[in-house]
Coordinates of C-alpha atoms and ligand atoms in Angstrom, one line a residue:
M1 CA 109.8 68.2 64.0
T2 CA 112.5 67.4 60.9
V3 CA 112.5 63.5 60.0
T4 CA 114.9 62.6 57.5
R5 CA 116.0 59.0 56.0
F6 CA 118.6 57.7 54.1
A7 CA 117.7 54.6 52.3
P8 CA 120.0 52.3 50.7
S9 CA 119.1 49.0 49.2
P10 CA 121.6 46.4 50.9
T11 CA 122.5 44.9 47.3
G12 CA 125.9 46.3 47.2
Y13 CA 128.4 48.3 48.9
L14 CA 127.9 52.5 49.6
H15 CA 130.1 54.3 47.5
V16 CA 130.6 58.0 47.2
G17 CA 127.3 58.9 45.2
N18 CA 125.1 57.2 48.1
L19 CA 127.3 59.1 50.9
R20 CA 126.2 62.3 49.3
T21 CA 122.8 61.4 49.9
A22 CA 123.4 60.0 53.4
L23 CA 125.5 62.9 54.3
F24 CA 122.7 65.7 53.1
N25 CA 119.7 63.9 54.7
F26 CA 122.2 63.5 58.2
L27 CA 123.0 67.0 58.1
I28 CA 119.6 68.5 57.6
A29 CA 118.3 66.3 60.8
R30 CA 121.1 67.5 62.7
K31 CA 120.9 70.9 62.1
S32 CA 117.9 71.3 63.2
G33 CA 117.7 68.5 66.2
G34 CA 115.5 66.0 64.2
T35 CA 115.6 62.5 63.6
F36 CA 117.8 60.7 61.1
I37 CA 116.5 57.2 60.2
L38 CA 118.8 54.7 58.4
R39 CA 115.8 52.8 56.3
L40 CA 117.0 49.4 54.4
D41 CA 114.9 49.4 51.2
D42 CA 115.2 45.5 51.1
T43 CA 112.1 44.2 49.6
D44 CA 114.0 42.5 47.1
P45 CA 114.4 39.2 48.9
E46 CA 117.2 38.2 46.3
R47 CA 119.7 40.9 45.7
S48 CA 119.4 42.0 49.4
K49 CA 121.9 40.6 51.4
Q50 CA 122.6 40.7 55.3
A51 CA 126.2 41.2 54.3
Y52 CA 125.6 44.6 52.8
V53 CA 123.6 45.4 55.8
D54 CA 126.5 45.2 58.0
A55 CA 128.6 46.6 55.5
I56 CA 126.3 49.9 55.2
K57 CA 126.4 50.5 58.9
E58 CA 130.1 49.7 59.4
D59 CA 130.6 52.3 56.9
L60 CA 128.7 55.0 58.0
E61 CA 129.9 54.4 61.6
W62 CA 133.3 54.8 60.2
L63 CA 132.3 58.1 59.1
G64 CA 130.4 59.0 62.0
L65 CA 127.1 59.1 60.5
G66 CA 125.1 57.9 63.6
W67 CA 121.6 57.0 63.0
D68 CA 118.5 57.5 65.4
R69 CA 117.0 54.4 64.4
V70 CA 116.8 51.5 61.8
E71 CA 114.0 50.5 59.8
R72 CA 113.9 47.4 57.4
Q73 CA 111.2 47.3 54.7
S74 CA 111.5 43.5 54.7
E75 CA 109.7 43.6 58.1
R76 CA 106.6 46.0 56.9
L77 CA 105.5 44.1 54.0
D78 CA 102.0 43.7 56.1
R79 CA 102.0 47.7 55.7
Y80 CA 102.5 47.7 52.0
A81 CA 99.9 44.9 51.4
E82 CA 97.5 47.1 53.4
A83 CA 98.1 50.4 51.4
A84 CA 97.6 48.5 48.1
D85 CA 94.3 47.0 49.1
R86 CA 93.0 50.4 49.8
M87 CA 94.3 51.7 46.5
R88 CA 92.6 48.9 44.7
A89 CA 89.2 49.6 46.6
D90 CA 89.7 53.2 45.4
G91 CA 90.4 51.9 42.0
R92 CA 93.8 53.6 42.0
L93 CA 95.7 50.3 41.6
Y94 CA 95.0 48.1 38.5
E95 CA 95.7 44.8 37.2
C96 CA 98.1 44.1 34.1
F97 CA 98.9 41.0 32.3
E98 CA 101.7 42.0 29.9
T99 CA 105.1 40.0 29.6
P100 CA 108.2 42.0 29.8
S101 CA 108.6 41.0 26.2
E102 CA 105.1 42.5 25.2
L103 CA 106.1 45.5 27.0
D104 CA 109.5 45.5 25.0
L105 CA 107.5 45.3 21.9
K106 CA 105.1 48.3 22.8
R107 CA 107.7 50.4 23.6
K108 CA 109.7 49.8 20.5
K109 CA 106.5 50.6 18.4
Q110 CA 105.9 53.5 20.0
L111 CA 109.6 55.1 19.6
N112 CA 109.4 54.0 16.1
M113 CA 106.7 56.1 15.6
G114 CA 108.2 59.0 17.6
R115 CA 106.0 58.5 20.5
P116 CA 107.1 58.7 24.1
P117 CA 107.2 55.0 25.4
V118 CA 104.6 55.3 28.1
Y119 CA 102.4 52.2 28.9
D120 CA 99.4 52.8 26.7
R121 CA 97.1 51.3 29.8
S122 CA 95.5 48.4 27.7
A123 CA 94.9 46.8 30.8
L124 CA 92.1 49.0 31.6
K125 CA 90.3 48.2 28.8
L126 CA 90.1 44.6 29.5
S127 CA 86.7 42.7 30.3
E128 CA 86.3 40.8 33.9
A129 CA 86.1 37.8 31.6
E130 CA 89.5 38.4 29.6
K131 CA 91.1 39.1 32.9
A132 CA 89.8 36.0 34.4
A133 CA 91.3 33.9 31.7
L134 CA 94.6 35.8 31.9
R135 CA 94.7 34.9 35.4
E136 CA 94.7 31.5 34.4
D137 CA 97.6 31.7 32.4
R138 CA 99.9 34.1 34.5
A139 CA 100.1 36.4 38.0
P140 CA 99.2 40.0 37.3
H141 CA 101.5 42.7 38.6
W142 CA 99.7 46.0 39.5
R143 CA 100.0 49.6 38.1
F144 CA 99.2 52.9 39.9
K145 CA 96.6 55.1 38.0
L146 CA 98.2 58.2 37.5
D147 CA 96.0 61.3 37.3
H148 CA 96.9 63.1 34.2
E149 CA 97.6 66.3 35.5
R150 CA 100.6 68.4 35.9
I151 CA 102.7 67.6 38.9
E152 CA 104.2 70.2 40.7
W153 CA 106.7 71.2 43.7
V154 CA 109.1 73.4 45.1
D155 CA 112.3 71.3 45.0
G156 CA 115.0 72.4 47.7
I157 CA 117.5 72.4 44.8
L158 CA 115.7 72.0 41.6
G159 CA 113.5 74.9 42.7
E160 CA 109.8 74.8 40.6
V161 CA 109.6 71.1 38.9
S162 CA 106.5 70.7 36.9
I163 CA 106.1 67.2 35.3
D164 CA 103.2 66.0 33.0
A165 CA 102.0 63.0 34.4
A166 CA 100.8 62.0 30.9
S167 CA 104.4 62.0 29.9
V168 CA 105.0 59.0 32.7
S169 CA 104.1 55.4 32.5
D170 CA 101.8 54.4 35.2
P171 CA 104.5 52.8 38.2
V172 CA 104.2 49.3 38.6
L173 CA 103.9 49.0 42.3
I174 CA 103.5 45.3 42.9
R175 CA 105.2 42.6 40.6
G176 CA 103.3 39.4 39.3
D177 CA 105.5 37.6 41.9
G178 CA 104.1 39.6 44.8
Q179 CA 107.1 41.5 45.6
V180 CA 106.4 45.1 46.6
L181 CA 108.4 47.4 44.2
Y182 CA 110.5 50.6 45.8
T183 CA 107.8 53.2 44.8
L184 CA 105.1 52.1 46.9
A185 CA 107.2 50.8 50.1
S186 CA 109.0 54.1 50.2
V187 CA 105.8 56.3 49.9
V188 CA 104.1 54.2 52.7
D189 CA 107.1 54.5 54.9
D190 CA 107.7 58.3 54.2
T191 CA 104.6 58.8 55.0
E192 CA 104.0 56.6 58.1
M193 CA 107.5 57.4 59.3
G194 CA 106.7 61.4 59.2
I195 CA 109.7 62.0 56.7
T196 CA 109.7 65.5 56.5
H197 CA 112.6 66.2 54.0
V198 CA 113.6 63.4 51.3
V199 CA 117.0 64.2 49.7
R200 CA 118.1 62.2 47.0
G201 CA 119.9 61.9 43.5
S202 CA 118.3 63.8 40.6
D203 CA 117.7 60.4 38.8
H204 CA 114.8 60.0 41.3
V205 CA 112.9 63.3 39.9
T206 CA 110.2 61.1 37.7
N207 CA 109.7 58.8 40.8
T208 CA 109.0 62.0 42.8
A209 CA 106.4 62.9 40.6
T210 CA 104.4 59.6 40.9
Q211 CA 105.1 59.3 44.7
I212 CA 103.4 62.8 45.0
Q213 CA 100.1 61.3 43.6
I214 CA 100.5 58.1 45.5
I215 CA 101.0 59.9 48.7
G216 CA 97.9 62.2 47.8
A217 CA 96.0 58.7 47.4
L218 CA 96.9 57.2 50.5
G219 CA 95.9 60.4 52.2
G220 CA 99.3 61.5 53.1
T221 CA 101.4 64.9 53.2
A222 CA 104.3 64.9 50.7
P223 CA 107.5 65.8 52.5
D224 CA 109.8 68.7 51.3
F225 CA 111.6 67.0 48.5
A226 CA 115.3 68.0 47.2
H227 CA 117.3 66.2 44.1
H228 CA 121.0 66.8 44.2
S229 CA 122.8 66.7 41.0
L230 CA 124.9 63.3 40.0
L231 CA 128.4 63.0 40.7
T232 CA 130.7 63.1 37.9
G233 CA 134.4 62.4 37.3
P234 CA 136.7 65.4 36.9
Q235 CA 136.1 65.6 33.5
G236 CA 132.7 65.4 33.5
E237 CA 132.9 61.9 32.5
A238 CA 130.2 59.4 34.0
L239 CA 131.1 58.0 37.7
S240 CA 128.4 55.2 37.2
K241 CA 130.9 52.7 35.9
R242 CA 133.8 53.3 38.3
L243 CA 131.5 53.8 41.6
G244 CA 132.6 50.1 42.2
T245 CA 136.1 51.4 42.8
L246 CA 134.9 54.2 44.6
S247 CA 133.3 52.7 47.5
L248 CA 133.5 53.7 51.0
R249 CA 135.5 50.9 51.8
D250 CA 138.1 51.1 49.0
L251 CA 138.6 54.7 50.0
R252 CA 139.1 53.9 53.7
A253 CA 141.7 50.9 52.9
Q254 CA 143.4 54.0 50.5
G255 CA 144.1 55.7 54.0
V256 CA 141.4 58.3 53.3
E257 CA 140.1 59.9 56.6
P258 CA 136.7 60.2 57.3
M259 CA 136.7 63.9 58.1
A260 CA 138.4 64.6 54.6
L261 CA 135.8 63.0 52.7
L262 CA 132.7 64.4 54.5
S263 CA 134.4 68.1 54.2
L264 CA 134.6 67.4 50.7
L265 CA 131.1 66.0 50.3
A266 CA 129.5 68.5 52.3
R267 CA 130.4 71.2 49.9
I268 CA 131.2 70.0 46.2
G269 CA 128.5 71.0 44.1
S270 CA 127.6 73.9 46.1
A271 CA 128.2 77.9 46.2
D272 CA 130.7 77.5 49.2
P273 CA 134.3 76.7 49.3
V274 CA 135.3 73.4 50.7
E275 CA 136.4 73.7 54.2
L276 CA 138.2 71.2 56.3
R277 CA 135.9 70.5 59.4
G278 CA 137.6 68.7 62.3
S279 CA 134.3 66.9 63.6
V280 CA 131.0 65.8 62.0
D281 CA 129.4 68.5 64.4
D282 CA 131.3 70.9 62.6
L283 CA 129.9 70.0 59.3
V284 CA 126.3 71.2 60.4
E285 CA 127.5 74.8 60.6
G286 CA 127.2 76.6 57.3
F287 CA 125.4 73.6 55.6
D288 CA 122.5 74.7 53.3
I289 CA 120.7 72.7 51.0
S290 CA 119.5 75.5 48.6
R291 CA 123.4 76.5 48.3
F292 CA 123.6 73.6 45.9
S293 CA 123.6 73.4 42.1
A294 CA 121.5 71.5 39.9
A295 CA 124.4 71.1 37.6
P296 CA 126.3 67.9 37.6
T297 CA 129.0 67.9 40.4
K298 CA 132.6 67.2 39.4
F299 CA 134.5 64.7 42.1
D300 CA 137.9 64.2 41.9
V301 CA 139.2 61.3 44.4
N302 CA 142.5 62.9 44.3
D303 CA 141.1 66.1 46.2
L304 CA 140.8 63.5 49.2
F305 CA 144.6 63.3 49.8
P306 CA 145.4 66.5 50.8
L307 CA 142.5 66.9 52.7
T308 CA 143.5 63.9 54.3
A309 CA 147.0 65.3 55.0
R310 CA 145.8 68.5 56.5
Y311 CA 143.4 66.7 58.7
L312 CA 146.2 64.5 60.0
A313 CA 148.7 67.3 60.7
S314 CA 145.5 69.0 62.7
L315 CA 145.7 65.8 65.1
P316 CA 146.7 66.1 68.6
Y317 CA 149.0 62.8 69.8
A318 CA 146.2 61.7 71.7
A319 CA 144.0 61.0 68.4
V320 CA 146.7 58.8 67.2
A321 CA 148.4 57.3 70.3
D322 CA 147.0 53.7 69.6
R323 CA 147.7 53.4 65.9
I324 CA 151.4 54.7 66.4
A325 CA 151.7 52.1 69.7
V326 CA 151.0 49.4 67.1
L327 CA 153.9 50.3 64.8
G328 CA 156.2 49.6 67.8
V329 CA 157.3 53.2 68.4
P330 CA 158.3 53.3 72.4
E331 CA 156.0 55.0 74.3
E332 CA 158.5 57.6 75.5
I333 CA 159.2 58.9 72.3
A334 CA 155.8 58.3 70.3
P335 CA 154.6 61.8 71.2
R336 CA 157.7 63.4 69.8
F337 CA 157.5 61.3 66.7
W338 CA 154.1 62.1 66.0
E339 CA 154.9 65.8 66.6
V340 CA 157.9 65.6 64.1
T341 CA 156.1 63.6 61.5
R342 CA 152.6 64.6 61.2
E343 CA 153.3 67.1 58.6
N344 CA 155.0 64.9 56.4
I345 CA 152.3 62.2 55.6
T346 CA 149.6 61.8 53.5
V347 CA 147.6 59.0 55.1
L348 CA 148.0 57.4 58.4
D349 CA 149.8 54.3 57.0
D350 CA 152.9 56.5 55.8
L351 CA 154.0 56.7 59.5
G352 CA 155.1 53.1 58.9
G353 CA 157.8 54.2 56.7
W354 CA 159.0 57.0 58.7
W355 CA 159.4 54.9 61.6
A356 CA 161.4 52.2 60.0
L357 CA 163.6 55.1 58.9
Y358 CA 164.4 56.4 62.4
R359 CA 164.3 53.3 63.9
D360 CA 166.7 51.2 61.1
G361 CA 168.4 54.0 59.6
A362 CA 167.8 54.9 55.5
A363 CA 169.6 54.0 52.7
P364 CA 171.8 56.9 52.2
D365 CA 171.2 58.8 49.1
I366 CA 174.6 60.4 48.1
A367 CA 175.5 62.3 45.1
E368 CA 178.8 61.3 43.6
E369 CA 180.2 64.9 44.0
D370 CA 179.3 64.8 47.8
R371 CA 180.9 61.4 48.6
D372 CA 184.0 63.1 50.0
F373 CA 182.1 66.0 51.9
V374 CA 179.5 63.2 53.3
A375 CA 182.4 61.2 54.4
Q376 CA 184.4 63.4 56.4
A377 CA 181.1 64.9 58.0
M378 CA 180.1 61.4 59.2
G379 CA 183.4 61.3 60.7
L380 CA 182.4 64.5 62.8
L381 CA 179.1 62.8 63.7
P382 CA 179.0 60.9 67.1
D383 CA 176.9 57.6 67.5
P384 CA 173.0 57.8 68.4
P385 CA 171.5 58.8 70.8
Y386 CA 171.2 62.2 69.7
T387 CA 169.5 65.4 71.3
D388 CA 167.8 68.5 70.2
A389 CA 171.3 70.2 70.0
T390 CA 173.0 67.3 68.0
W391 CA 172.1 68.9 64.3
S392 CA 173.4 72.3 65.0
E393 CA 176.4 71.2 66.7
W394 CA 177.3 68.7 64.0
T395 CA 176.6 71.1 61.1
A396 CA 178.4 73.9 62.7
A397 CA 181.4 71.5 62.6
V398 CA 180.7 70.5 59.4
K399 CA 181.0 74.1 57.9
D400 CA 184.1 74.9 60.1
A401 CA 185.9 71.9 58.7
T402 CA 184.7 71.8 54.9
G403 CA 183.7 75.4 54.3
R404 CA 180.4 74.2 53.0
K405 CA 177.0 76.3 53.9
G406 CA 173.5 77.0 53.4
K407 CA 172.0 74.3 51.0
G408 CA 175.1 73.1 49.7
L409 CA 175.5 71.8 53.5
F410 CA 172.3 70.9 54.8
M411 CA 171.1 68.8 51.8
P412 CA 173.4 66.4 51.2
L413 CA 173.6 65.9 54.8
R414 CA 169.6 65.4 55.0
K415 CA 169.9 63.0 51.9
A416 CA 172.7 60.7 53.7
L417 CA 170.7 60.7 56.9
T418 CA 167.2 60.2 55.8
G419 CA 167.3 58.8 52.3
R420 CA 165.2 61.7 51.1
A421 CA 165.3 65.4 50.1
H422 CA 162.0 66.3 52.2
G423 CA 161.0 65.7 55.5
P424 CA 160.4 67.1 58.8
D425 CA 163.1 69.8 60.4
M426 CA 166.2 67.9 60.9
S427 CA 167.0 69.2 64.2
K428 CA 163.8 67.6 65.4
V429 CA 164.5 64.2 63.4
M430 CA 168.1 63.9 65.1
P431 CA 166.8 62.6 68.3
L432 CA 164.3 60.0 67.0
L433 CA 167.3 58.6 64.6
Q434 CA 168.7 55.6 66.1
K435 CA 170.8 54.6 63.6
V436 CA 172.9 56.1 61.0
R437 CA 173.7 53.8 57.9
A438 CA 175.7 56.2 56.2
K439 CA 178.1 55.9 59.1
D440 CA 178.8 52.2 58.3
Ligands
LIG501 N1 116.3 52.7 47.8 C1 116.4 54.0 47.0 C2 117.8 54.1 46.3 O1 118.8 53.6 46.9 C3 116.0 55.1 48.1 C4 115.6 56.4 47.1 C5 115.3 57.1 48.0 O2 115.6 57.9 48.8 O3 113.8 57.5 48.0 O4 117.8 54.7 45.4

């Protein structure tokens, strides 16, 4: 059975980059009727906040990406301690005493000599007496001893990957203050929770190499890995600095609809075109991780708005009835208000402007050369309420009286009544219009 997980650290809000990871793991699980776990990587007690846990859940719920189970790493510390003990007993976890500045100095020296900044394992050369003396002075941190061989896997997106373990530093799994680091916690969880597929960003490729060895050391079986490319801005610029403004809650506040966001992210960077889907279940169809490219994927926030508009235009009245009621639209005209207006909004909040226009009338937009014409036309227009026939009857009468026709007839009247050059069919607007300010 397929088991996937989305494993955010609750140290900030989710953004579009995280969402890509969440969505892929969600779709893989749902496609095969498997389990999708929300795993909170909260082993860092200082940076992890309950408020972010709540926000992550709220954002995923907003999107409709439901999880089957929540796991919190902070509640599993005994499992990590047990795994660490086993690796210590097997000689795979070793004590190190270098301070951050000592390590930094080592790295600089290596770089100066043109060597890769890989940890030199000098802690392995310490005698028991030296270690005992160092322990008096500082708490050790613990590194996993990599086997120096090639680590290989077939990646669901990158294809065959081969990394020389000797080119990677032995990863620190436990800090001097005892805090278990992500690499260890993640491996223990993936193994014990029976995770079958791990999809994450390509910034994790080196982690994956070391994790494969750690999984082996713990007697587990490595899941299938796939590393998706990172998102860039429309010009290929790094998104990392802008991710703060691309948080899911910001996008929500801007009126982006979940299905627009999900439909875009389920396809960009793949060989398949973006298709607007109506529900999360529909997204599963046609989703195939192997269709995604390893190349950086361009993401343009502006693409979300046309998709949002199309999504909204497709909605039946029942789906938005509550939102329309909030605007104060009387129930008897609310369905018609939606039918008439839904193709003329980008985000749902635009409805407010249209309703104000229908209710209060619009400030007329009248070109100088149309003043007399509009004044004459207004004389022929009765007071509201109007019917479906009002527009055709009125414009026929105005045509007879003025001799104008076509655009020269209709456009000045539309602008006089709605203050806008574009909008819904005027014959449908008229019955909603409760005031005509151009008649004042
Ligand atoms: N907490 C890690 C992150 O957000 C999880 C990475 C993973 O999926 O293993 O980067």
